[in-house]
PDB file of C-alpha atoms in Angstrom:
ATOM      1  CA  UNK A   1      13.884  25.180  17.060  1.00 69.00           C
ATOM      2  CA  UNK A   2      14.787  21.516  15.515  1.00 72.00           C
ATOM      3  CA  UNK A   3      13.767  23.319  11.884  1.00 77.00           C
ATOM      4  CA  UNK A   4      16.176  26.435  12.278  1.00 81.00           C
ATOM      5  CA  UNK A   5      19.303  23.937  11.230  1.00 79.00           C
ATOM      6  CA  UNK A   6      17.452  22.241   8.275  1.00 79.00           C
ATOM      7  CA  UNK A   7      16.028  26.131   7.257  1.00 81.00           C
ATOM      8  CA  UNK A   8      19.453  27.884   6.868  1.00 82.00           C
ATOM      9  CA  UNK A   9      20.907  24.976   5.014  1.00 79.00           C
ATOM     10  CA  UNK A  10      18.234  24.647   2.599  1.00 78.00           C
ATOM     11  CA  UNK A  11      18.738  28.255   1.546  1.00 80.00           C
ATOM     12  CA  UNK A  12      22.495  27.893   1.449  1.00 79.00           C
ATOM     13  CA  UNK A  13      21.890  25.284  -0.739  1.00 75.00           C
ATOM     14  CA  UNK A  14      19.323  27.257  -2.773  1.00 75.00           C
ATOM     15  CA  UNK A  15      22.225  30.091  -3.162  1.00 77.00           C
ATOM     16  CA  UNK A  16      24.805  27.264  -3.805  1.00 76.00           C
ATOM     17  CA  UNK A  17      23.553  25.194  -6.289  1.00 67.00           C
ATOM     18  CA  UNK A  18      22.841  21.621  -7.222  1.00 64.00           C
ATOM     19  CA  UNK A  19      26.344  20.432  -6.910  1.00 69.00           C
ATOM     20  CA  UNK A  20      26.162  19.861  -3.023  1.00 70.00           C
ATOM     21  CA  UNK A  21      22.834  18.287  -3.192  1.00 72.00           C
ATOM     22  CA  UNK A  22      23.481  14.645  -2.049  1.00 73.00           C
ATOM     23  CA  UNK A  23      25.740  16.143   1.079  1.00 78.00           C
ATOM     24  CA  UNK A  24      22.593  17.676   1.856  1.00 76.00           C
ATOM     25  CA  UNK A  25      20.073  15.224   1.062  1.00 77.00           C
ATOM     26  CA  UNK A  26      22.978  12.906   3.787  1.00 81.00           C
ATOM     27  CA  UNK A  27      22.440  15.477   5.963  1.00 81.00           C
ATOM     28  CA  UNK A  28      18.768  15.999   6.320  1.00 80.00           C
ATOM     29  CA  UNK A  29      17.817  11.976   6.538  1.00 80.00           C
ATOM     30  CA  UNK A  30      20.657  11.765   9.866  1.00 85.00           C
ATOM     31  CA  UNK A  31      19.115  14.874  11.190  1.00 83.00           C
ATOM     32  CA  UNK A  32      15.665  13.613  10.978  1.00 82.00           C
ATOM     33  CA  UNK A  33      17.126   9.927  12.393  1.00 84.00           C
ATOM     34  CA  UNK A  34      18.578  11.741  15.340  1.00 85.00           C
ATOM     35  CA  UNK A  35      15.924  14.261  15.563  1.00 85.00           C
ATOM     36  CA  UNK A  36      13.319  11.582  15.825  1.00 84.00           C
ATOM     37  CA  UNK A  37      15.156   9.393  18.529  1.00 85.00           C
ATOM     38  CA  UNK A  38      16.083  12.714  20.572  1.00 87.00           C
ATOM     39  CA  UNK A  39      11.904  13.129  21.087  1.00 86.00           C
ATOM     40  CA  UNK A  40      11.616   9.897  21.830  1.00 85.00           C
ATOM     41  CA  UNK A  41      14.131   9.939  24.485  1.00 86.00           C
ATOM     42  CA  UNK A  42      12.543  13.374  25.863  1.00 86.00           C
ATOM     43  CA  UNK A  43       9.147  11.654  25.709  1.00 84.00           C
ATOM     44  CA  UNK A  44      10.456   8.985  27.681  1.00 82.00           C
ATOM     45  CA  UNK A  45      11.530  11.447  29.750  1.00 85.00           C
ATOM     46  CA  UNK A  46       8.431  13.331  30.609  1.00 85.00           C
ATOM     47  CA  UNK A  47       6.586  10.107  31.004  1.00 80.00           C
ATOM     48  CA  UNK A  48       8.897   9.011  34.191  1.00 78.00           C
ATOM     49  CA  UNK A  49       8.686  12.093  35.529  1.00 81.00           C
ATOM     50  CA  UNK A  50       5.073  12.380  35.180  1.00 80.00           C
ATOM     51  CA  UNK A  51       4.363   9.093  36.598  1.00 74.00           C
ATOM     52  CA  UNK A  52       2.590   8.048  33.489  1.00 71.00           C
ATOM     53  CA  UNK A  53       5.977   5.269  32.143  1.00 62.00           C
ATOM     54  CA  UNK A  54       3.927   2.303  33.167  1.00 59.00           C
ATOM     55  CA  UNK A  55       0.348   3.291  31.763  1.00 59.00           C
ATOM     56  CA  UNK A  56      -0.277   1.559  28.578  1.00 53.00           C
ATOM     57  CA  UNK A  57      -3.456   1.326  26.059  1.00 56.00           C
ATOM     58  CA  UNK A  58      -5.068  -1.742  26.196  1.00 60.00           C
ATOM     59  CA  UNK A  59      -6.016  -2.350  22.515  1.00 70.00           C
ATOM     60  CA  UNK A  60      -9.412  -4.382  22.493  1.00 72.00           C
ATOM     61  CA  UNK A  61      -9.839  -7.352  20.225  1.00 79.00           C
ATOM     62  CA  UNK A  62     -11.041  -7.304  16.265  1.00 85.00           C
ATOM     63  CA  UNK A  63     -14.426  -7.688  15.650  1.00 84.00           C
ATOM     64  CA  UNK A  64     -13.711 -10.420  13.161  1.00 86.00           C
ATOM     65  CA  UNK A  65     -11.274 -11.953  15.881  1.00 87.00           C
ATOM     66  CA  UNK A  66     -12.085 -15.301  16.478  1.00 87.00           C
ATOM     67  CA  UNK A  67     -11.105 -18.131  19.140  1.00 86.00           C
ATOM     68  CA  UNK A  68     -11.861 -19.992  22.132  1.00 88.00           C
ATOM     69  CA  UNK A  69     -13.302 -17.904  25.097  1.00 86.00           C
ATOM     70  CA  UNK A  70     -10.966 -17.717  27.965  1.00 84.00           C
ATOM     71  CA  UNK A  71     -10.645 -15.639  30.966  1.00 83.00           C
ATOM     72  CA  UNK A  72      -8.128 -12.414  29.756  1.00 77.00           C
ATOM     73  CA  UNK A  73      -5.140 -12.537  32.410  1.00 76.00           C
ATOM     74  CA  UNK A  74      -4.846  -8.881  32.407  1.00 69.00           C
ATOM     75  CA  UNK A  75      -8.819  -7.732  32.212  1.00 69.00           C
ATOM     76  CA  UNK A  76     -10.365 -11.066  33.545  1.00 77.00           C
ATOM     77  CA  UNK A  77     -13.019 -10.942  31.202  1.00 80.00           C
ATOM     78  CA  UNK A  78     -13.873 -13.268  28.894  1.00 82.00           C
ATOM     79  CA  UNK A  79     -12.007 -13.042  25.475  1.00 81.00           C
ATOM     80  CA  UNK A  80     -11.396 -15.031  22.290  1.00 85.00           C
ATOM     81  CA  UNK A  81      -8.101 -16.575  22.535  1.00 87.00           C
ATOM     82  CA  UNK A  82      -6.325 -17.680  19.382  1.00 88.00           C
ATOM     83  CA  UNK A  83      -2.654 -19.072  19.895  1.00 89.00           C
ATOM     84  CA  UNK A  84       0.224 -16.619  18.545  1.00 89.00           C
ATOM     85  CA  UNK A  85       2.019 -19.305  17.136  1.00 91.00           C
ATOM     86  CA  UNK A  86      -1.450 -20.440  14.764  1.00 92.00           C
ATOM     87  CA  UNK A  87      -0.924 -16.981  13.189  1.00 91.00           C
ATOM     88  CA  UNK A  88       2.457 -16.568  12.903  1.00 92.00           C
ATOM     89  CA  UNK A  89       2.551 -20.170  11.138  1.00 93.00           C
ATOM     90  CA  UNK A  90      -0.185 -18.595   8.951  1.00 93.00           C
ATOM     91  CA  UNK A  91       1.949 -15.722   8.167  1.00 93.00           C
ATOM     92  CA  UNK A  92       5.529 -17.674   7.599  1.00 93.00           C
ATOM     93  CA  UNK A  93       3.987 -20.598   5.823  1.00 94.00           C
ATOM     94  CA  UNK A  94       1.189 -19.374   4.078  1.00 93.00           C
ATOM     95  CA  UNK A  95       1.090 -15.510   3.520  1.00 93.00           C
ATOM     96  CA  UNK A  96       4.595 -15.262   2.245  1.00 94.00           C
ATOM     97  CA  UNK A  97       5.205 -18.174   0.204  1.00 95.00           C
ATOM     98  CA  UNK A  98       1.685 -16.613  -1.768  1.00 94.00           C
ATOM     99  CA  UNK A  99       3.096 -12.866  -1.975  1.00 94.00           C
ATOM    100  CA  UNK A 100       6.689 -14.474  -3.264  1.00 94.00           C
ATOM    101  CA  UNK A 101       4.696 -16.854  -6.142  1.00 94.00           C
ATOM    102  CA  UNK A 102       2.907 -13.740  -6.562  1.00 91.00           C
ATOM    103  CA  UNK A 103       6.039 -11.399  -7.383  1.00 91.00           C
ATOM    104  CA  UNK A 104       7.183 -14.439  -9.506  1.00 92.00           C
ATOM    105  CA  UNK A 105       4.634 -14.327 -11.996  1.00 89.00           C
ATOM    106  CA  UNK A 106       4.276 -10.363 -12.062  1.00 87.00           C
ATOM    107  CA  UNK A 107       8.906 -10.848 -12.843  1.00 89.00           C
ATOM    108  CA  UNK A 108       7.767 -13.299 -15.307  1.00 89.00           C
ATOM    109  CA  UNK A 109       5.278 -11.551 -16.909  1.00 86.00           C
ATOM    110  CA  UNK A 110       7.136  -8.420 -16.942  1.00 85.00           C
ATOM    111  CA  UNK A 111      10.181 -10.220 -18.777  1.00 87.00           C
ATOM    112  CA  UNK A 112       7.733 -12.194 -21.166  1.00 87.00           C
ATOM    113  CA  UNK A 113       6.280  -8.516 -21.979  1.00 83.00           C
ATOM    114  CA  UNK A 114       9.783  -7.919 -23.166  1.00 83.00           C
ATOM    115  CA  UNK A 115      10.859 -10.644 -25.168  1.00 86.00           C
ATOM    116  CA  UNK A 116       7.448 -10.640 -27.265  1.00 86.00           C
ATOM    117  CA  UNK A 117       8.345  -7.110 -27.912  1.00 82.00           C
ATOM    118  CA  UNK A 118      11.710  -7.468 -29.295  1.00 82.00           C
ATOM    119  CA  UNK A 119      10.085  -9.966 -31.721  1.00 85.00           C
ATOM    120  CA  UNK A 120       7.693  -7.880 -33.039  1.00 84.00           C
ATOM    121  CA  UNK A 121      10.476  -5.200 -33.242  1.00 81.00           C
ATOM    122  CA  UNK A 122      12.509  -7.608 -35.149  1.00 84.00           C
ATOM    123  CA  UNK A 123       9.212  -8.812 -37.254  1.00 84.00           C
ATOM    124  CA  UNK A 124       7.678  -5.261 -38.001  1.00 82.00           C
ATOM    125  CA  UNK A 125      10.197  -2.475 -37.344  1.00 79.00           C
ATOM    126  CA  UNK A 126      10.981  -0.563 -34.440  1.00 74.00           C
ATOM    127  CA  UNK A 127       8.302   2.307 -35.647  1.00 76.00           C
ATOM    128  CA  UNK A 128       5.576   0.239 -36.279  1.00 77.00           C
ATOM    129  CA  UNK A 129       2.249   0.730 -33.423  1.00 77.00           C
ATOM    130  CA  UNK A 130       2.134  -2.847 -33.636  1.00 81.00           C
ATOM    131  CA  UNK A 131       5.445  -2.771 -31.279  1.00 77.00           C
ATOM    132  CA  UNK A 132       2.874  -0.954 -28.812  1.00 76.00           C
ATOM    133  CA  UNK A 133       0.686  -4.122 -28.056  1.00 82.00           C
ATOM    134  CA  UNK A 134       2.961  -5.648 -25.238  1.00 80.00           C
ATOM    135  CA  UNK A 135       2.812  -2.279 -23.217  1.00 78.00           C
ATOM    136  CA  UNK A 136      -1.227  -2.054 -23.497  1.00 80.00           C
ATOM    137  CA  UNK A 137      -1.530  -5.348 -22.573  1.00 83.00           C
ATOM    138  CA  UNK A 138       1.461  -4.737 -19.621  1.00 79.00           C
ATOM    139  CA  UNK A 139      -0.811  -1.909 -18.587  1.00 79.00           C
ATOM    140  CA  UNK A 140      -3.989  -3.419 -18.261  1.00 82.00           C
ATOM    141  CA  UNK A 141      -2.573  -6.312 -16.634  1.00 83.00           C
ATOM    142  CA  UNK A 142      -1.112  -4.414 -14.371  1.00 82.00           C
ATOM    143  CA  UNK A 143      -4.869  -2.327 -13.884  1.00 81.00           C
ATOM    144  CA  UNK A 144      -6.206  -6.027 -13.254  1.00 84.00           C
ATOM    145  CA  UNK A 145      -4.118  -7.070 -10.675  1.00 86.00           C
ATOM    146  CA  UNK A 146      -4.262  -3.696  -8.624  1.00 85.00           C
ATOM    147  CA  UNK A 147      -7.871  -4.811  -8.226  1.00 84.00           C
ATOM    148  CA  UNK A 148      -7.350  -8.170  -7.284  1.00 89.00           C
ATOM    149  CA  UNK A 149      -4.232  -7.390  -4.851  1.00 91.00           C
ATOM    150  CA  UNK A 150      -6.103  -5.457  -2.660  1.00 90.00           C
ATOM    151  CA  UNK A 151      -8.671  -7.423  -2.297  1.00 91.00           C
ATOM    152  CA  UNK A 152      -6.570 -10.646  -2.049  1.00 93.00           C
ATOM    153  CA  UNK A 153      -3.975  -9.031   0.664  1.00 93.00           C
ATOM    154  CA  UNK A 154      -7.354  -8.608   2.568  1.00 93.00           C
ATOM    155  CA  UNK A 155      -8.451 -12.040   2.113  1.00 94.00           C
ATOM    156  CA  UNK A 156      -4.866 -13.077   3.536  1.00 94.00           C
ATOM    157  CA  UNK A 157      -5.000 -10.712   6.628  1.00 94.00           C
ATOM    158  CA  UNK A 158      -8.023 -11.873   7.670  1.00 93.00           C
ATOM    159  CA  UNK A 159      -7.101 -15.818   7.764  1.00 92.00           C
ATOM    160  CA  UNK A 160      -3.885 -14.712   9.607  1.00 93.00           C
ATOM    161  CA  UNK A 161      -6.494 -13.530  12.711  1.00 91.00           C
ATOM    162  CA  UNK A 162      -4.446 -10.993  14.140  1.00 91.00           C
ATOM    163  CA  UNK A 163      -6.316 -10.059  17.784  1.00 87.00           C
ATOM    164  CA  UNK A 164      -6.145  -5.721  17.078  1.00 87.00           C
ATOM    165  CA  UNK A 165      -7.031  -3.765  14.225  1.00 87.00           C
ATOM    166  CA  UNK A 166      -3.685  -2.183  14.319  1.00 86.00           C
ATOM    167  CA  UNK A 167      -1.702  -5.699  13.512  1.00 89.00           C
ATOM    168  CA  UNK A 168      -4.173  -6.326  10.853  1.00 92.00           C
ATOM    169  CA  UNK A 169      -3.866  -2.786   9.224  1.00 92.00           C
ATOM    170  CA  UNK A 170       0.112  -2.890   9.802  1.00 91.00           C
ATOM    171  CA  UNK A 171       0.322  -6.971   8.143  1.00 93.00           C
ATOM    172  CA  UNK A 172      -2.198  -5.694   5.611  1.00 93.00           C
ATOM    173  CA  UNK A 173      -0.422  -2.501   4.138  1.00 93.00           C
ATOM    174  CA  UNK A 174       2.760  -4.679   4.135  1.00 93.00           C
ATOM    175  CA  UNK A 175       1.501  -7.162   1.469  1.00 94.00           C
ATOM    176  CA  UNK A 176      -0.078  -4.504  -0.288  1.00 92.00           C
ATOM    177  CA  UNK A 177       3.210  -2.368  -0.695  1.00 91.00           C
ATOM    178  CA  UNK A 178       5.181  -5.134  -1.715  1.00 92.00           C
ATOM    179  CA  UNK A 179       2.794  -6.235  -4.683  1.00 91.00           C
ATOM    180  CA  UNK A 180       2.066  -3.115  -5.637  1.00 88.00           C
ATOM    181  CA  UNK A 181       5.431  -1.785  -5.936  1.00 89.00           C
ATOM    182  CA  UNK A 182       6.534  -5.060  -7.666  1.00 89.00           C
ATOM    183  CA  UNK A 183       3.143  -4.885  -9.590  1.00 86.00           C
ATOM    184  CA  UNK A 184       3.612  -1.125 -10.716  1.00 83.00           C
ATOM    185  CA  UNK A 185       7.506  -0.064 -10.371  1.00 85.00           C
ATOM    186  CA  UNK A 186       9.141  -3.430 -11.317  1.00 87.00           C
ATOM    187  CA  UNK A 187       8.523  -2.820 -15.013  1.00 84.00           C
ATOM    188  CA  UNK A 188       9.882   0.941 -15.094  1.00 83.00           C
ATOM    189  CA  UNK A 189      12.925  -0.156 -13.177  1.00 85.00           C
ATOM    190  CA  UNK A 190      13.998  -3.039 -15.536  1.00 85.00           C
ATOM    191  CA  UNK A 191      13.601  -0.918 -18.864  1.00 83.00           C
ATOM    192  CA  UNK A 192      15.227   2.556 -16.768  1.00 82.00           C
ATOM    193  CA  UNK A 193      18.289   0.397 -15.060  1.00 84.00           C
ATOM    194  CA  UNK A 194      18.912  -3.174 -17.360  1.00 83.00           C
ATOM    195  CA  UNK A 195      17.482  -2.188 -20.886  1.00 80.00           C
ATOM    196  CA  UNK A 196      18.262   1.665 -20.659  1.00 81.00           C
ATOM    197  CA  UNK A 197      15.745   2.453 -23.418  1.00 78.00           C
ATOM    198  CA  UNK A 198      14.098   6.105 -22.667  1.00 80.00           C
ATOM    199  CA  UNK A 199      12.073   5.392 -26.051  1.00 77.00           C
ATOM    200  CA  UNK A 200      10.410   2.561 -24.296  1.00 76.00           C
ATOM    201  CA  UNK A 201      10.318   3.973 -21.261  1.00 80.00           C
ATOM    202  CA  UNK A 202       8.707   6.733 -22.083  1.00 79.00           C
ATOM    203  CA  UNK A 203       5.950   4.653 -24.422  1.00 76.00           C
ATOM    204  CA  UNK A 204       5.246   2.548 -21.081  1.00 77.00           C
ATOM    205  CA  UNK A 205       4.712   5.273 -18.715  1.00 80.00           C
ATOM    206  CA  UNK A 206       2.089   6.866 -21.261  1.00 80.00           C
ATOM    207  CA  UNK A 207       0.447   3.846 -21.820  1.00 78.00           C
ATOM    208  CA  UNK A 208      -0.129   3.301 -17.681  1.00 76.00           C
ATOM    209  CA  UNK A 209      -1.107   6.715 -17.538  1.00 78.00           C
ATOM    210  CA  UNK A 210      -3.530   6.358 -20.163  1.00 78.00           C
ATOM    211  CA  UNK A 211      -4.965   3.366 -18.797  1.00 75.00           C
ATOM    212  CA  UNK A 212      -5.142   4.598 -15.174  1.00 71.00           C
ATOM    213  CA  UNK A 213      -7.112   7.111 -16.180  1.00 72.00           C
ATOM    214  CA  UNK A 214      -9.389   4.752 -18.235  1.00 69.00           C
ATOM    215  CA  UNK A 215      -9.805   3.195 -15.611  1.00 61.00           C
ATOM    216  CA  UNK A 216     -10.278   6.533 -13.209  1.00 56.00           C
ATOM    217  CA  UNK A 217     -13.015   7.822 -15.609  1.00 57.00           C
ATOM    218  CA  UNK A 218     -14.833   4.776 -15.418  1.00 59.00           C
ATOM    219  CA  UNK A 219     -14.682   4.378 -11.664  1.00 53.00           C
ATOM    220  CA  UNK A 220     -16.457   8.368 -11.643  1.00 50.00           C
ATOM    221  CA  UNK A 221     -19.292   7.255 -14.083  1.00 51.00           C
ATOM    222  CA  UNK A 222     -19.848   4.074 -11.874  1.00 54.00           C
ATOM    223  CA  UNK A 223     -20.357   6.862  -8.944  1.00 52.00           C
ATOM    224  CA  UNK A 224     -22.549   9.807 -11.401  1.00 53.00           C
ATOM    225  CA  UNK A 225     -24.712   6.462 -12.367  1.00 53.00           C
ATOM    226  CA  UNK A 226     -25.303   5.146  -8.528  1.00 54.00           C
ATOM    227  CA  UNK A 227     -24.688   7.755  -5.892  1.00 52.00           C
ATOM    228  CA  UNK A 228     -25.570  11.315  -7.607  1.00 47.00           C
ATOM    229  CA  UNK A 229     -29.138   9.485  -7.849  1.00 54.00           C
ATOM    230  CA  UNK A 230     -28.989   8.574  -3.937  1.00 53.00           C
ATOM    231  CA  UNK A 231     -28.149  12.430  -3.146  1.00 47.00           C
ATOM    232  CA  UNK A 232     -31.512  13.218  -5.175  1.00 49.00           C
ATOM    233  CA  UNK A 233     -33.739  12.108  -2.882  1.00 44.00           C
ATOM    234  CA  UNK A 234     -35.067  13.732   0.243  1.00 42.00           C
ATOM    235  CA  UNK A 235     -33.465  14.132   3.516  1.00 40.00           C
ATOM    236  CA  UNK A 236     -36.618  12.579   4.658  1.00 38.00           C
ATOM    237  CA  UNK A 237     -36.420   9.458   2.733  1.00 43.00           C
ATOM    238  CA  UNK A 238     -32.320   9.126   3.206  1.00 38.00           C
ATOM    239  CA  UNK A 239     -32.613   9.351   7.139  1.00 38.00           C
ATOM    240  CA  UNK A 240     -35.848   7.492   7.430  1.00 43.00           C
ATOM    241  CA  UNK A 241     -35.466   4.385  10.040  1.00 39.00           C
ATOM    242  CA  UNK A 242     -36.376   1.439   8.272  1.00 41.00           C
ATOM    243  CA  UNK A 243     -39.446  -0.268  10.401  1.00 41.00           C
ATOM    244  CA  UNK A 244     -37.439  -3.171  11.652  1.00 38.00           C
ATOM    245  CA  UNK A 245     -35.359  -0.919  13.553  1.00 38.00           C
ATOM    246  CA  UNK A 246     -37.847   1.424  15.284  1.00 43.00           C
ATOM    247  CA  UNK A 247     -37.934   1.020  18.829  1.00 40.00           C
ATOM    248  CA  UNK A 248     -41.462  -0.565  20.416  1.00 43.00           C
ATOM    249  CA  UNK A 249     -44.359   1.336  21.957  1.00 40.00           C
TER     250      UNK A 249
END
């Protein structure tokens, strides 16, 4: 019943027209905001009345979670306990400062990317291919550092030592949105909304395309040159317990 609303006014404004489509576009993100709190309020709801309001999932700890064992207060088993304040002085003074240094150098980059361009426009003419080099090299950079900002947004959440796997997921897909938006947006933005060049615009989108998919194509003959030889063999040999895991006589 919460979709009937939304339905009739999306094909009003179907029959309408694109004039009224930021009153809309208003409209549907405060519907969903009250829609969502409105469930959660009728979930709260049902839970008192169903006696279930003080029942809560105890999340157990990482398996990379590491500390001194103590008695849990809650479960009385032993537990590694790591002090909050270690991680959050990890996160603050450690994690942050990085990722900001980090979106430095991809700014500075971005705007030396620039600058060497207008030279060689200046130097060789706006049509030469020549002009094309900073984007290429933009691009792969760009390639590079997806690689390594994964990985290295790992390598942070894991010396922050957050107890469940839910903290470390939720800390880990932070960092990784931040430099990867910075790392793949922060380039289109600044020639869409400062330099205002579609020309260049356009050049730099087909060049990251280009060397996405590069990078795509090689990432599929890595896995026709490794794994399509794994599925070749026997069920026999893939499933076959190795003999220092078969169980004694």
């Amino acid at each position: 019943s919460a979709l009937v609303i939304p339905t009739v006014l999306g094909f009003l404004q179907f029959l309408i027209g694109g004039e009224v489509t930021p009153f809309f576009c208003c409209f549907y993100v405060i519907w969903m905001t009250v829609f969502l709190e409105i469930w959660k309020r009728k979930c709260s709801v049902m839970a008192y009345e169903w006696g279930t309001l003080s029942l809560a999932t105890l999340e157990l700890p990482r398996t990379d979670y590491y500390g001194k064992l103590a008695r849990d207060p809650i479960t009385g088993k032993m537990t590694p306990q790591y002090p909050v304040w270690k991680t959050q002085l990890q996160v603050y003074l450690v994690s942050i400062p990085v990722i900001l240094a980090c979106i430095i150098c991809a700014v500075f980059m971005t705007i030396s990317q620039f600058l060497f361009e207008d030279y060689l426009i200046e130097k060789f003419g706006i049509e030469s291919y020549i002009t094309l080099l900073p984007s290429i090299f933009q691009s792969i950079f760009v390639a590079i550092l997806t690689v390594f900002y994964d990985r290295f947004a790992t390598f942070l959440t894991i010396k922050e030592n957050h107890r469940t796997q839910n903290q470390y997921e939720r800390h880990r897909v932070n960092k990784l949105i931040v430099l990867e938006f910075v790392n793949n947006f922060f380039c289109l933005f600044y020639i869409a909304f400062i330099k205002r060049d579609m020309k260049m615009l356009q050049n730099q989108l087909m060049t990251q395309m280009l060397i996405l998919q590069v990078r795509w194509q090689s990432i599929s003959v890595q896995c026709t040159l490794y794994i399509l030889p794994l599925l070749s063999l026997t069920p026999y040999s893939l499933f076959k317990m190795p003999r220092s895991f078969c169980y004694p006589n």
